[in-house]
XYZ file of C-alpha atoms in Angstrom:
666
model
C 116.197 121.303 102.388
C 113.089 122.016 104.387
C 113.696 125.256 106.234
C 110.257 126.772 105.666
C 107.079 125.618 104.036
C 108.120 125.512 100.390
C 104.906 127.124 99.278
C 105.810 130.193 101.357
C 109.565 130.680 101.273
C 111.001 128.368 98.685
C 112.792 131.158 96.860
C 115.253 131.176 99.733
C 115.759 127.444 99.417
C 116.911 127.770 95.829
C 120.038 129.593 96.870
C 120.649 127.959 100.218
C 118.490 129.734 102.786
C 119.126 128.281 106.221
C 118.519 129.067 109.862
C 120.561 131.993 111.178
C 122.161 133.202 107.942
C 121.234 135.390 105.021
C 120.064 133.914 101.748
C 122.910 132.342 99.816
C 125.395 132.138 102.686
C 127.111 129.214 104.365
C 129.244 129.336 107.502
C 130.914 125.915 107.525
C 133.321 124.082 105.305
C 131.798 121.178 103.405
C 133.483 118.556 105.518
C 132.485 119.995 108.914
C 129.802 117.698 110.353
C 129.515 119.587 113.655
C 127.282 122.367 112.359
C 124.100 123.110 114.286
C 121.554 125.902 114.351
C 123.410 127.823 117.090
C 126.668 127.725 115.124
C 124.885 128.941 112.019
C 123.271 131.843 113.847
C 126.602 132.936 115.295
C 128.403 132.914 111.976
C 125.663 133.994 109.579
C 127.666 136.775 107.940
C 130.258 134.589 106.236
C 130.071 134.120 102.483
C 129.620 130.641 101.004
C 132.414 129.150 98.971
C 129.736 127.301 97.013
C 125.979 127.073 96.641
C 123.968 124.016 95.661
C 120.425 123.157 94.692
C 118.568 119.886 94.039
C 116.574 119.068 90.900
C 113.601 117.669 92.749
C 112.117 118.842 95.992
C 112.515 122.613 95.706
C 113.044 122.375 91.931
C 110.483 119.713 91.072
C 109.790 119.661 87.330
C 106.341 120.771 86.155
C 106.635 121.324 82.399
C 109.133 121.736 79.548
C 108.758 123.612 76.256
C 110.825 125.001 73.401
C 111.812 128.664 73.600
C 111.909 130.953 70.574
C 115.726 130.836 70.484
C 115.917 127.029 70.521
C 116.576 126.652 74.238
C 114.488 124.453 76.506
C 112.329 126.246 79.093
C 111.752 123.926 82.058
C 109.228 125.162 84.604
C 109.381 124.139 88.246
C 107.042 125.255 91.010
C 109.339 128.083 92.053
C 111.603 128.942 89.123
C 112.168 128.615 85.398
C 115.288 126.947 84.045
C 116.583 127.693 80.546
C 119.197 125.480 78.939
C 120.450 124.209 75.602
C 118.990 120.802 74.647
C 122.195 118.995 75.538
C 123.006 116.646 78.382
C 123.995 118.541 81.543
C 124.346 121.900 79.783
C 124.508 124.874 82.184
C 121.093 126.384 82.885
C 119.965 129.909 83.604
C 117.847 130.075 86.743
C 115.051 132.661 86.752
C 113.297 132.629 90.100
C 109.662 133.492 90.662
C 108.946 136.282 93.158
C 109.013 135.084 96.803
C 105.980 133.053 97.765
C 104.783 132.512 94.199
C 104.156 128.989 92.915
C 103.800 128.330 89.172
C 100.413 126.892 88.184
C 100.241 127.522 84.395
C 102.968 128.569 81.960
C 103.050 129.954 78.422
C 106.060 130.539 76.156
C 105.928 132.896 73.162
C 106.723 131.251 69.825
C 108.504 134.231 68.208
C 109.830 136.178 71.203
C 111.829 135.495 74.353
C 108.888 135.831 76.752
C 107.620 133.460 79.452
C 104.346 134.099 81.281
C 103.072 132.285 84.369
C 99.874 132.319 86.377
C 100.733 131.614 90.004
C 98.673 129.557 92.387
C 97.566 132.738 94.180
C 96.312 134.182 90.866
C 99.050 136.600 89.837
C 100.338 137.198 86.299
C 104.142 136.904 86.222
C 106.120 137.726 83.063
C 109.827 137.349 82.227
C 111.355 138.958 79.124
C 114.707 138.137 77.532
C 115.586 135.837 80.414
C 115.170 138.609 82.972
C 113.480 138.535 86.359
C 109.771 137.811 86.586
C 107.590 140.881 87.036
C 104.369 140.603 89.028
C 102.010 142.522 86.740
C 98.469 141.935 87.942
C 96.123 139.880 90.022
C 94.003 137.757 87.703
C 91.498 134.922 87.869
C 91.730 131.179 88.288
C 95.080 129.677 87.185
C 93.273 127.444 84.691
C 94.614 128.800 81.407
C 97.149 131.174 79.866
C 98.338 131.861 76.315
C 100.917 134.332 74.986
C 100.673 135.950 71.582
C 103.451 134.739 69.251
C 105.212 138.118 69.522
C 104.958 138.060 73.311
C 103.136 141.402 73.557
C 99.738 140.134 74.701
C 98.384 137.421 76.953
C 94.965 135.833 77.414
C 93.975 134.129 80.651
C 91.151 133.608 83.132
C 89.755 136.639 84.942
C 87.500 136.800 87.980
C 83.894 136.525 86.731
C 81.167 138.683 88.209
C 78.612 135.862 88.245
C 79.029 132.462 89.957
C 79.575 129.304 87.910
C 80.790 131.275 84.886
C 84.164 131.922 83.264
C 85.565 135.214 82.028
C 88.686 135.550 79.899
C 90.826 138.649 79.650
C 93.182 140.075 77.047
C 96.068 141.864 78.767
C 99.193 143.740 77.807
C 102.073 141.380 78.666
C 104.382 144.294 79.501
C 102.159 146.217 81.892
C 99.427 143.754 82.845
C 96.764 146.262 81.754
C 93.411 144.642 80.975
C 92.467 145.521 77.392
C 89.173 143.658 77.018
C 87.311 140.562 78.155
C 85.576 137.623 76.500
C 83.119 135.070 77.830
C 85.183 132.365 76.126
C 88.806 131.376 75.726
C 90.562 133.304 72.935
C 93.473 131.985 70.812
C 95.956 134.220 69.003
C 96.614 134.083 65.281
C 100.249 133.855 64.030
C 100.395 137.627 63.470
C 99.301 138.396 67.058
C 96.670 140.788 65.623
C 93.546 138.675 66.076
C 92.020 136.249 68.525
C 89.346 133.626 68.035
C 87.315 131.445 70.344
C 84.007 129.719 70.543
C 81.588 131.740 68.446
C 83.704 134.873 67.965
C 86.663 136.254 65.991
C 88.067 139.644 67.041
C 90.880 142.128 66.393
C 92.985 142.671 69.497
C 93.077 146.436 68.916
C 89.409 146.735 67.997
C 90.253 147.956 64.477
C 87.522 145.770 62.967
C 84.133 144.634 64.287
C 83.891 141.325 66.133
C 82.668 138.472 63.946
C 80.179 136.191 65.678
C 79.652 132.575 64.585
C 76.904 131.144 66.732
C 77.503 127.576 67.916
C 80.949 127.259 66.298
C 84.002 126.036 68.244
C 87.504 127.277 67.518
C 89.878 124.713 66.005
C 92.917 126.534 64.567
C 94.277 129.470 62.617
C 95.148 128.479 59.037
C 96.171 130.693 56.131
C 94.955 133.931 57.707
C 91.571 132.421 58.569
C 90.048 131.319 61.832
C 88.864 127.738 61.412
C 85.910 126.755 63.579
C 83.763 123.643 63.662
C 80.002 123.382 63.921
C 78.898 119.758 63.885
C 80.005 118.239 60.565
C 80.808 121.643 59.090
C 83.938 123.777 58.971
C 83.455 127.532 59.308
C 86.275 129.718 57.942
C 86.358 133.394 58.910
C 88.610 136.067 57.407
C 88.981 138.337 60.470
C 89.507 141.729 58.830
C 86.589 141.569 56.394
C 84.435 139.210 58.416
C 83.824 137.036 55.335
C 82.473 133.527 56.097
C 82.989 130.268 54.275
C 81.461 126.900 55.195
C 82.755 123.486 54.164
C 80.559 120.408 54.755
C 82.183 117.245 56.091
C 81.250 113.575 56.096
C 82.577 113.017 59.606
C 84.362 114.623 62.539
C 86.819 117.404 61.692
C 90.528 117.022 62.501
C 92.266 120.321 61.713
C 96.002 120.296 61.002
C 97.150 123.913 61.187
C 100.749 123.094 60.342
C 99.695 121.155 57.253
C 97.019 123.754 56.312
C 94.364 121.091 55.981
C 91.450 119.346 57.620
C 91.012 115.584 57.758
C 87.678 113.844 58.097
C 87.118 110.092 58.219
C 84.047 108.658 56.501
C 82.827 105.062 56.441
C 84.680 104.154 53.246
C 87.253 106.914 52.801
C 89.302 109.640 54.383
C 89.051 113.130 52.943
C 91.932 115.607 53.094
C 90.652 119.172 52.625
C 93.115 121.937 51.775
C 92.605 125.148 53.770
C 91.457 127.760 53.143
C 90.633 126.760 49.551
C 88.445 123.781 50.485
C 89.866 121.507 47.750
C 89.296 117.838 48.606
C 91.469 114.772 48.147
C 89.604 111.519 48.899
C 91.532 108.347 49.769
C 89.658 105.039 49.827
C 89.913 102.984 53.042
C 89.973 99.180 53.312
C 86.487 97.794 54.080
C 85.270 98.158 57.666
C 88.048 100.461 58.901
C 86.309 103.834 58.706
C 84.030 103.127 61.662
C 86.921 101.799 63.783
C 89.315 104.762 63.553
C 90.374 105.973 67.009
C 92.436 109.030 66.129
C 94.356 110.786 63.371
C 97.918 112.093 63.487
C 100.522 113.197 60.965
C 103.777 111.503 60.091
C 106.424 113.752 61.609
C 108.954 113.717 58.765
C 107.040 112.304 55.792
C 105.424 115.366 54.256
C 101.702 114.923 53.686
C 101.333 111.417 55.082
C 98.754 110.722 57.786
C 98.523 107.960 60.382
C 95.134 106.510 61.348
C 95.021 104.385 64.487
C 92.155 101.895 64.511
C 91.014 98.896 66.517
C 88.123 96.784 67.769
C 86.001 97.751 70.760
C 84.176 95.204 72.928
C 80.865 95.661 74.738
C 82.652 97.449 77.614
C 84.269 100.033 75.347
C 87.727 98.472 75.641
C 89.750 98.699 72.432
C 91.811 95.722 71.279
C 93.842 94.721 68.239
C 95.037 98.283 67.600
C 96.763 98.824 64.240
C 98.099 101.709 62.173
C 97.073 102.734 58.675
C 99.432 104.966 56.698
C 97.548 107.324 54.376
C 99.381 109.005 51.470
C 97.094 111.730 50.035
C 99.361 112.362 47.048
C 99.312 108.732 45.977
C 95.725 108.330 47.245
C 96.757 105.143 49.000
C 96.133 103.696 52.487
C 98.155 100.701 53.731
C 98.853 99.041 57.087
C 102.183 100.141 58.505
C 104.485 99.517 61.479
C 104.726 102.270 64.128
C 106.406 105.451 62.885
C 107.177 108.814 64.547
C 104.123 111.065 64.423
C 103.012 114.501 65.525
C 99.638 115.475 66.871
C 97.481 117.656 64.667
C 97.010 120.194 67.447
C 99.794 122.531 68.491
C 102.516 120.723 70.463
C 104.768 123.034 72.528
C 107.092 120.065 73.164
C 107.712 119.555 69.402
C 110.461 121.644 67.843
C 109.162 123.993 65.112
C 109.703 122.577 61.642
C 111.711 125.642 60.565
C 114.358 124.891 63.189
C 114.875 121.208 62.365
C 118.467 120.377 61.463
C 120.254 117.172 60.421
C 121.046 114.634 61.626
C 118.334 114.678 64.321
C 115.587 116.368 62.342
C 112.661 117.700 64.272
C 113.305 117.101 67.952
C 110.748 116.731 70.713
C 110.798 116.991 74.491
C 109.646 114.317 76.888
C 108.862 115.528 80.394
C 106.360 113.603 82.515
C 106.122 116.023 85.488
C 109.429 114.741 86.827
C 113.083 114.857 85.858
C 114.762 114.255 83.482
C 113.835 116.295 80.448
C 114.585 113.951 77.541
C 115.317 115.251 74.033
C 114.156 112.860 71.306
C 115.197 112.858 67.660
C 112.806 112.569 64.723
C 112.623 108.801 65.195
C 111.684 109.127 68.857
C 115.108 107.990 70.081
C 116.668 109.839 73.048
C 119.676 111.961 72.159
C 120.079 113.941 75.392
C 118.859 113.937 79.001
C 118.882 116.867 81.402
C 118.492 116.085 85.085
C 118.300 112.923 87.207
C 116.236 109.779 86.744
C 113.750 110.650 89.454
C 110.869 108.300 88.629
C 111.169 105.413 91.078
C 108.776 103.045 89.261
C 108.498 101.039 92.442
C 106.900 100.840 95.861
C 109.230 102.590 98.304
C 109.579 101.752 101.978
C 111.662 103.798 104.396
C 112.853 102.015 107.543
C 114.830 103.849 110.214
C 117.606 101.899 111.888
C 119.643 102.724 114.999
C 121.699 105.408 113.228
C 120.679 105.299 109.555
C 117.842 104.670 107.124
C 117.152 101.819 104.710
C 115.275 102.727 101.535
C 113.797 99.636 99.893
C 112.371 99.676 96.378
C 109.997 96.921 95.395
C 109.023 96.756 91.683
C 105.391 97.346 90.863
C 103.665 94.169 89.652
C 102.248 96.177 86.740
C 105.709 97.229 85.554
C 107.701 94.207 84.357
C 110.543 96.466 83.251
C 111.218 97.692 86.807
C 114.390 96.547 88.501
C 114.451 93.833 91.145
C 113.920 94.571 94.850
C 116.840 96.570 96.220
C 117.765 98.331 99.449
C 119.903 101.451 99.768
C 121.465 102.288 103.131
C 121.725 105.924 104.180
C 124.114 106.420 107.061
C 126.122 104.041 109.279
C 125.497 100.309 108.915
C 126.088 99.548 112.587
C 122.661 97.983 113.101
C 121.072 95.903 110.382
C 117.799 95.882 112.305
C 115.139 93.251 112.241
C 113.874 92.241 108.837
C 110.189 92.411 108.125
C 108.357 89.234 108.987
C 107.033 87.189 106.053
C 103.472 87.994 105.060
C 101.113 85.508 106.731
C 98.561 83.916 104.459
C 95.683 84.001 104.178
C 94.793 87.367 105.701
C 91.240 88.114 106.800
C 89.245 90.452 104.585
C 90.154 94.083 105.164
C 93.746 93.440 106.283
C 96.608 95.024 104.353
C 100.194 93.902 104.772
C 102.120 97.157 104.228
C 103.981 96.681 107.520
C 104.745 93.298 109.096
C 106.333 93.215 112.544
C 107.428 90.027 114.342
C 106.393 90.320 117.977
C 108.395 89.020 120.931
C 105.776 86.339 121.598
C 106.300 84.891 118.119
C 103.215 86.446 116.526
C 103.179 88.775 113.525
C 101.350 92.105 113.475
C 100.215 93.202 110.027
C 98.962 96.750 109.534
C 98.886 99.512 106.913
C 101.280 102.377 107.462
C 99.577 105.739 108.107
C 96.150 104.270 107.465
C 93.022 106.327 107.936
C 90.058 105.121 110.028
C 88.000 104.275 106.932
C 90.742 102.093 105.472
C 91.912 98.584 106.293
C 92.461 97.348 109.856
C 95.354 95.618 111.585
C 95.614 91.841 111.936
C 97.393 89.725 114.512
C 98.715 86.366 113.280
C 99.717 83.475 115.546
C 100.222 79.828 114.620
C 99.171 80.492 110.996
C 95.853 81.949 112.153
C 95.162 85.646 111.592
C 92.440 87.669 113.269
C 91.481 91.308 113.044
C 92.968 93.204 115.971
C 92.821 96.552 117.738
C 89.580 97.613 116.096
C 87.752 100.637 117.427
C 88.452 104.344 117.531
C 92.229 103.927 117.631
C 94.519 102.844 114.800
C 97.845 101.026 114.889
C 100.337 103.823 114.204
C 103.622 102.000 114.874
C 104.929 98.776 116.372
C 108.093 96.995 117.471
C 108.625 93.494 118.844
C 107.646 94.610 122.340
C 105.403 97.655 121.911
C 102.389 98.688 119.817
C 101.287 102.318 119.445
C 97.518 102.898 119.233
C 96.484 106.404 118.233
C 93.093 108.090 118.521
C 92.340 111.724 117.763
C 92.902 112.819 121.382
C 94.734 109.876 122.975
C 97.782 107.712 122.441
C 98.336 104.320 124.063
C 101.387 102.099 124.067
C 100.548 98.442 124.745
C 102.368 95.120 124.818
C 101.638 92.448 122.188
C 99.252 90.893 124.704
C 97.354 94.197 124.990
C 98.668 95.215 128.437
C 98.966 98.999 128.731
C 102.443 100.487 129.111
C 101.416 104.122 128.688
C 98.141 105.955 128.125
C 98.182 109.715 127.552
C 95.472 112.220 126.703
C 96.591 114.667 124.035
C 96.128 118.392 124.599
C 96.466 119.333 120.928
C 94.670 118.034 117.893
C 93.886 116.606 115.573
C 96.637 114.031 116.084
C 97.193 111.900 113.001
C 100.517 110.052 113.189
C 102.765 108.547 115.839
C 106.145 106.783 115.927
C 108.113 105.081 118.646
C 111.627 106.425 119.005
C 114.334 104.106 117.741
C 115.401 103.312 121.311
C 111.793 102.674 122.359
C 111.963 105.133 125.256
C 109.594 107.749 123.841
C 106.736 108.035 121.389
C 106.371 111.017 119.084
C 102.812 112.091 118.230
C 102.166 114.473 115.339
C 99.357 116.855 116.251
C 98.571 119.646 113.790
C 101.848 121.548 113.335
C 103.888 120.147 116.194
C 105.376 116.880 117.401
C 104.728 115.902 121.020
C 107.340 113.555 122.508
C 106.068 111.438 125.396
C 108.098 109.290 127.788
C 106.759 105.737 127.587
C 107.758 104.860 131.159
C 106.108 107.845 132.856
C 103.522 108.974 130.318
C 104.774 112.555 130.636
C 105.313 114.952 127.778
C 109.016 115.749 127.653
C 109.476 117.804 124.515
C 107.613 119.625 121.728
C 109.084 120.108 118.251
C 107.574 122.596 115.772
C 107.194 121.012 112.342
C 104.957 123.521 110.567
C 107.863 124.820 108.499
C 109.458 121.432 107.821
C 107.777 120.574 104.532
C 104.811 120.751 102.246
C 101.445 120.358 104.006
C 100.751 116.670 104.408
C 104.291 115.701 105.405
C 104.315 113.320 108.359
C 106.717 111.841 110.861
C 108.658 108.873 109.504
C 111.043 108.220 112.411
C 112.161 109.641 115.743
C 115.813 109.333 116.766
C 117.980 110.850 119.458
C 119.408 113.484 117.141
C 116.766 113.978 114.458
C 113.130 113.801 113.471
C 112.573 112.310 109.999
C 109.635 113.587 107.949
C 108.336 112.366 104.596
C 105.607 113.344 102.103
C 102.264 111.542 101.749
C 102.590 108.131 100.118
C 100.543 109.081 97.051
C 103.205 111.683 96.208
C 106.152 109.331 96.343
C 107.523 109.977 92.882
C 111.094 111.126 93.521
C 110.160 111.741 97.175
C 112.201 113.673 99.673
C 112.970 112.983 103.318
C 113.529 115.918 105.667
C 115.582 115.799 108.861
C 115.032 118.372 111.609
C 116.425 118.737 115.114
C 114.227 117.490 117.994
C 112.997 120.292 120.195
C 113.927 123.253 117.993
C 112.789 122.016 114.577
C 115.979 123.479 113.088
C 116.804 122.013 109.659
C 119.473 119.336 109.457
C 119.154 118.212 105.852
C 116.984 116.877 103.100
C 117.358 113.646 101.141
C 116.097 113.256 97.589
C 115.406 109.642 96.596
C 116.143 108.751 92.973
C 115.817 105.721 90.737
C 119.502 104.794 91.127
C 120.530 106.402 94.372
C 119.907 109.300 96.720
C 121.273 112.749 97.517
C 121.497 114.418 100.926
C 121.763 118.209 100.979
C 122.654 119.611 104.374
C 121.862 122.989 105.887
C 125.313 124.312 105.004
C 124.654 123.319 101.352
C 127.129 120.442 101.349
C 126.162 117.300 99.438
C 126.422 113.576 100.181
C 125.737 111.058 97.402
C 124.461 107.505 97.882
C 124.158 104.605 95.463
C 125.368 105.066 91.889
C 127.387 108.275 92.172
C 127.134 109.479 88.572
C 123.362 109.010 88.529
C 122.889 110.707 91.906
C 125.116 113.643 90.940
C 122.764 114.549 88.076
C 120.267 115.753 90.694
C 122.686 118.370 92.048
C 123.519 121.720 90.484
C 126.083 124.279 91.603
C 124.713 127.825 91.739
C 126.826 130.698 90.472
C 124.759 133.855 90.305
C 121.811 133.000 88.059
C 123.501 129.993 86.423
C 123.237 126.332 87.390
C 126.261 124.183 86.570
C 126.698 120.388 86.759
C 127.718 119.165 90.212
C 131.326 118.500 89.229
C 131.809 122.263 89.127
C 131.701 122.542 92.923
C 132.036 118.897 93.996
C 135.590 119.320 95.385
C 134.267 121.888 97.875
C 130.687 120.682 98.344
C 130.837 116.897 98.532
C 131.119 115.174 101.912
C 131.183 111.493 102.840
C 129.916 109.437 105.796
C 128.180 112.412 107.353
C 124.591 111.151 107.354
C 123.421 109.890 110.746
C 120.249 109.990 112.806
C 121.982 110.387 116.166
């Protein structure tokens, strides 16, 4: 739901914050559709029979990693979820402090510790699944790394000079700054040393820093810091400071897990054991050495390597990509079909080898900044999913009707696997509304056909929704001839068969299709960026800064102002104006599992929020009740029931929380 700007008060949203009641309370039964802000304020002391939260919107996925105990740690902007890697397993919810938004996350490999740098530059740490502690104000949220034992953390600090970076080593229990570096420092497996570009150091200062001018850190292997300097490996034993250099014939690819370095030459690949430096050359087929794109390791096949190679044209585009399987033991390299691989660098989404168990072997996590988190087996096949299918993989259009909303998904031309065009109705189907007019062809240069409205005189108006002045213009098409229309300072903000809304920064005009003025109003607030005609055509709503001005079309008088500052993330705009609700939506470029917020005209009180999914939609109302649309099972995966600090699948509270036929715009 959108009660307050989520970047300010989203912690309340997670447990059902709503107007007039304390956090985590609800004053109406799930089936009561008569709730309004006044009712809620009068009955705010009652205790909720259930609490709900949506995976998406307030709990939008950011990242997923393996925890030290084998759980999955899924980070959202406002909380961390911990769950077993099984489909719909219960999850522990650990909220960030109020007002904090996760920017970077680190998870300790050998301890139950999660550290986060917030967007406002605070270090937040949770131990053993407990609450996050705000330990210190730090620098830019650009990097963070926990020591394997979870005792120390390195991250950006505030530099004293402009255009420089400073990195700090801090105690992860107290936040105390222990020392700083002018480079990023990486912990060794023992948590006793750090290494970065040009330096290796003991975290407690028990041994002198070792400086390696011009060398870049690659990995810790066998108690040594491995750095690269051109076509040379530099190995440093941190306690004694002893150096060792190993020349290479090509670029270094360091595999810390395999305790080796791989370098590709013109006619061979060399596998160099670390830290000994022993070499194993493997001859390559003619002409392949210069065409290798990258090197990875076979996930389950011991020492085997996978070289990906191809042909590049004059524009740098690579074609005819193939795989070469390299077996260092047999000293053999052969072409091979695709096989599961692991990257040579550390992968927090790949299960540690020591925890792999049959029959799935070494599992990995797939999380592309949106739900679900998918658990893959050693062959890359999905074995579990946690959360809803929120990636729409389509162009989404939202069209308000007399009492409901149609959500239309149109497959992207670049995605042949996307489903066919489909429309999902939210709310009563009493008015089918006018279909979009067919796209006239050809359109003049600069015209974009995002919205196509058939006018009462038989013409078709084509214009881009929410366009900016520097983008495409509107076109008016009559008798198969299209001309650019309504050019100038104003843009076409909305249109129906009988009215067109033209919006400038300080003025809104409503005109007929012939251009005759019906209303012309100067705007007292600004800047004004979006406007929509009400569904009955009687008023026009103009979004100016943080409020919505509603103007009577017949008289040109302002009749109502609705505050919308707290109705969503900055950038949300008016989608529709109805008699009983204002519909807001996020910017179009963020429409991956988008939400729609409904607020009350005049007061701005929250009514509900709708999360759009690949196979349906979910409405969550201000009393925490839930309405599902489309494929019920798929939509229900986006809902979790909150019991204390645990999230359960929706079926846990569905008998009390689920409502039907409640959604309406009037």
